[in-house]
Short mmCIF file of C-alpha atoms in Angstrom, two decimals:
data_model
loop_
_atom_site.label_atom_id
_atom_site.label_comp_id
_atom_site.label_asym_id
_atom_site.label_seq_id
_atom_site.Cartn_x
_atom_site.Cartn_y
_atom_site.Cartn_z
CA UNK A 236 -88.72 40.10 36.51
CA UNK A 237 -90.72 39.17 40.00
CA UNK A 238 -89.46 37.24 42.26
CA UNK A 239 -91.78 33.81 40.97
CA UNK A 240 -90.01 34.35 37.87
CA UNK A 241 -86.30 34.76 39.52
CA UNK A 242 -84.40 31.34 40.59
CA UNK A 243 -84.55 30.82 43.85
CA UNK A 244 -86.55 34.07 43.98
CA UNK A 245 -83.08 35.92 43.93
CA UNK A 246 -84.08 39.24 41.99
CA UNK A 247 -81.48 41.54 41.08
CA UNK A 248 -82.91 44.93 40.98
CA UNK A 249 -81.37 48.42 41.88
CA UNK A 250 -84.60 50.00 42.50
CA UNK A 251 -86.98 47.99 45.11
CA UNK A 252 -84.51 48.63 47.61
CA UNK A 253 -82.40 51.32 49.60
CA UNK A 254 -79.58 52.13 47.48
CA UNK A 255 -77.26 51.48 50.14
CA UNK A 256 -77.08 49.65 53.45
CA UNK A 257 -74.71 49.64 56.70
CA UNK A 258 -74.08 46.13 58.02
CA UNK A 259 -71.61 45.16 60.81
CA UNK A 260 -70.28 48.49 60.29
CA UNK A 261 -69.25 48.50 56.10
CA UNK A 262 -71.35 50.07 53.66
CA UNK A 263 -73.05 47.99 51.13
CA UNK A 264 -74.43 48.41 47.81
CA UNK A 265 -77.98 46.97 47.66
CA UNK A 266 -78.21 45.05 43.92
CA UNK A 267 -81.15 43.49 44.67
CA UNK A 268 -83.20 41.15 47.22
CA UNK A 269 -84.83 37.27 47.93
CA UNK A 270 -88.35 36.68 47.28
CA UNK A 271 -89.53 40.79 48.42
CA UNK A 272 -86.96 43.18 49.80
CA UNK A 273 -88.45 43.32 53.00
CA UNK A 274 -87.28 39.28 53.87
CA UNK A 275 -83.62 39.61 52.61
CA UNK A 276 -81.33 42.18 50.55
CA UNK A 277 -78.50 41.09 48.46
CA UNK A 278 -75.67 43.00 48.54
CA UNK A 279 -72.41 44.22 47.01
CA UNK A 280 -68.88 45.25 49.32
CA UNK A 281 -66.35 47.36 48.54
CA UNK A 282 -64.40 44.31 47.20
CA UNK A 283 -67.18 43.23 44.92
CA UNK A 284 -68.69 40.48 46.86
CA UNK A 285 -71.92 39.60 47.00
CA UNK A 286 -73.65 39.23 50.51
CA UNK A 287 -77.16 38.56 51.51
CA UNK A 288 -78.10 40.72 54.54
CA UNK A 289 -81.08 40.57 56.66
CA UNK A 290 -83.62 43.76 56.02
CA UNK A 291 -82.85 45.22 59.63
CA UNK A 292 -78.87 45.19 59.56
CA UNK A 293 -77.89 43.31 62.09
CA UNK A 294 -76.29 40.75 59.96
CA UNK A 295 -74.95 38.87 56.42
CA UNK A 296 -74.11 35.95 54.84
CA UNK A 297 -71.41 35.17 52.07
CA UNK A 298 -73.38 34.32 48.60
CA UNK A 299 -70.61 34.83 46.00
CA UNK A 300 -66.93 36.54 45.60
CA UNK A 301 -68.67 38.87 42.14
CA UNK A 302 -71.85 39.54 40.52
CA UNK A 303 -70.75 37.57 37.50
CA UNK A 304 -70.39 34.59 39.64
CA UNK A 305 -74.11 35.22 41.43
CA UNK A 306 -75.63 35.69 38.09
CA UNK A 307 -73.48 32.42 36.77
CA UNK A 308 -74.80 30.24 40.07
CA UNK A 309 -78.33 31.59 39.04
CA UNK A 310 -78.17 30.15 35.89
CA UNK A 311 -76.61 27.02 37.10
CA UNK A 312 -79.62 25.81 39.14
CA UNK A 313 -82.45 27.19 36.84
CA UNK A 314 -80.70 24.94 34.66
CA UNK A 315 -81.02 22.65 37.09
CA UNK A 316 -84.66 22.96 37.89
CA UNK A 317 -85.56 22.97 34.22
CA UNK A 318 -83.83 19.33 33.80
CA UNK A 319 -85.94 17.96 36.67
CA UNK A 320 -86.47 13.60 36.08
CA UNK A 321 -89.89 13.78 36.95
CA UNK A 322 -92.33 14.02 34.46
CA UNK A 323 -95.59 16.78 34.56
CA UNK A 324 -98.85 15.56 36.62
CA UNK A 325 -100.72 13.26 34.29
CA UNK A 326 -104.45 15.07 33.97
CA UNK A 327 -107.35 12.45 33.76
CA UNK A 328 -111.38 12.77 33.78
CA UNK A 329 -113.23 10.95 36.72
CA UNK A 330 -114.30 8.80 33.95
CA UNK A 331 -110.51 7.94 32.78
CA UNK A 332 -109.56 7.47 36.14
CA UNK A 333 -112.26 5.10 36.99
CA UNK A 334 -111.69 2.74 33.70
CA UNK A 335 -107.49 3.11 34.49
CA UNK A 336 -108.59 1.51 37.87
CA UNK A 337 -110.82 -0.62 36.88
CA UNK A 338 -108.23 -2.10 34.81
CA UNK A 339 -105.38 -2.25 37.20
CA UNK A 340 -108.20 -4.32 39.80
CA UNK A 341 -108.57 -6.76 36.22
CA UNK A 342 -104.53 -6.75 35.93
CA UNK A 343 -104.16 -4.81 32.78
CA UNK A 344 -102.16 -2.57 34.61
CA UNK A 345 -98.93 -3.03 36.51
CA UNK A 346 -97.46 0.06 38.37
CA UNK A 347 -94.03 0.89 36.15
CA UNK A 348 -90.70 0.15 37.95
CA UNK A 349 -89.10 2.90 39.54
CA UNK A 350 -86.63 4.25 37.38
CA UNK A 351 -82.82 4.68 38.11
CA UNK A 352 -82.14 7.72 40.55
CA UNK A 353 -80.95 10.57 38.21
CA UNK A 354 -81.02 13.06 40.45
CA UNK A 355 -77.98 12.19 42.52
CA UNK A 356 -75.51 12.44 39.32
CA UNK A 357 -77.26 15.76 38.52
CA UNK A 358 -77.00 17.51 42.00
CA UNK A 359 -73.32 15.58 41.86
CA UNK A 360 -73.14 18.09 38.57
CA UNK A 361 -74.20 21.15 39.52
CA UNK A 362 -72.01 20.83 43.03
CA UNK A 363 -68.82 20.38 40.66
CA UNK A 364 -70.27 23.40 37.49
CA UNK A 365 -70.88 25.56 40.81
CA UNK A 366 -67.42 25.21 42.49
CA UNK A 367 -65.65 25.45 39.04
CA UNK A 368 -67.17 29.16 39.06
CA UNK A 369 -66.95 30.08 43.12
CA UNK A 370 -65.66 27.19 44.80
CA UNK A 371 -65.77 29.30 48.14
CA UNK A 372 -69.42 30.13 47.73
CA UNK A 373 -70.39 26.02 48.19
CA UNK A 374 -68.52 25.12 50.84
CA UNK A 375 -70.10 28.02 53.13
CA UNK A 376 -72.55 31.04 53.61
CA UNK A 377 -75.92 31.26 51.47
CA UNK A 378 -75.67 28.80 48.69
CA UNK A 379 -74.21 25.79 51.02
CA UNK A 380 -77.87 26.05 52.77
CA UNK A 381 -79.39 25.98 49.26
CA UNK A 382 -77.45 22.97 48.37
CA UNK A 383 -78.69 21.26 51.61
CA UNK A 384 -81.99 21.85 50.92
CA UNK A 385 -80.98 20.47 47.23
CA UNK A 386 -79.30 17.65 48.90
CA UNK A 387 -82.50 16.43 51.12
CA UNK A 388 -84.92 16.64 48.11
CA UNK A 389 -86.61 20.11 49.42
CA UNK A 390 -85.23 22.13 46.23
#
């Protein structure tokens, strides 16, 4: 699996990376890395946590207390993704497009009501599925970024 295929580009892979890192002074386990493993590693402690460290070193960020939590959070929000409330891009010729116009100018058409905002009570779900598996992991380091960007519509 690439990273276009991973969620959130999070690819867990033992063998596009050094095998082991030295950050702040601990030695880490590299299980993996974000998007290519030249932007960010993600990494496993003595203790079995999971950090994300920066390609050069110098520093790391919490992500979750155990692999079976990452992988569990992974699943979580491709879940998430997949359940999206918006419907596909609808696909028309110039010629359907014209004659839909043409017949919203006449008043055939009337631009559908918004609908009621889904979304909310989904994030609202994930937020409480994700802190029911690594309540820690939400409230700070990697994934509380992630969720912001979740929370302001970006992800």
């Amino acid at each position: 699996m690439g990273p276009d295929d991973a969620t959130l580009g999070v690819v867990l892979d033992t063998t596009a990376a050094p095998a082991e890192v030295v950050v702040d002074g601990e030695r880490l386990v590299v299980i993996g890395y974000v998007w290519e493993p030249a932007t960010e590693l993600v990494c496993l402690d003595g203790a079995g946590a999971v950090w994300s460290c920066s390609p050069d070193r110098r520093g790391r960020m919490p992500m979750n207390s155990s692999v079976d939590a990452l992988r569990r959070f992974l699943d979580l929000f491709g879940a998430f993704f997949a359940a999206a409330d918006d419907p596909p891009p609808a696909t028309y010729t110039a010629a359907q497009l014209a004659e839909k116009l043409a017949a919203f100018r006449r008043g055939e058409i009337t631009p559908a009501a918004g609908g009621p905002d889904r979304r909310s009570a989904r994030v609202e779900r994930l937020r409480t599925s994700l802190r029911e598996v690594d309540g820690g992991a939400v409230e700070a380091g990697w994934w509380a970024l992630v969720l912001e960007q979740v929370d302001d519509g970006i992800l």
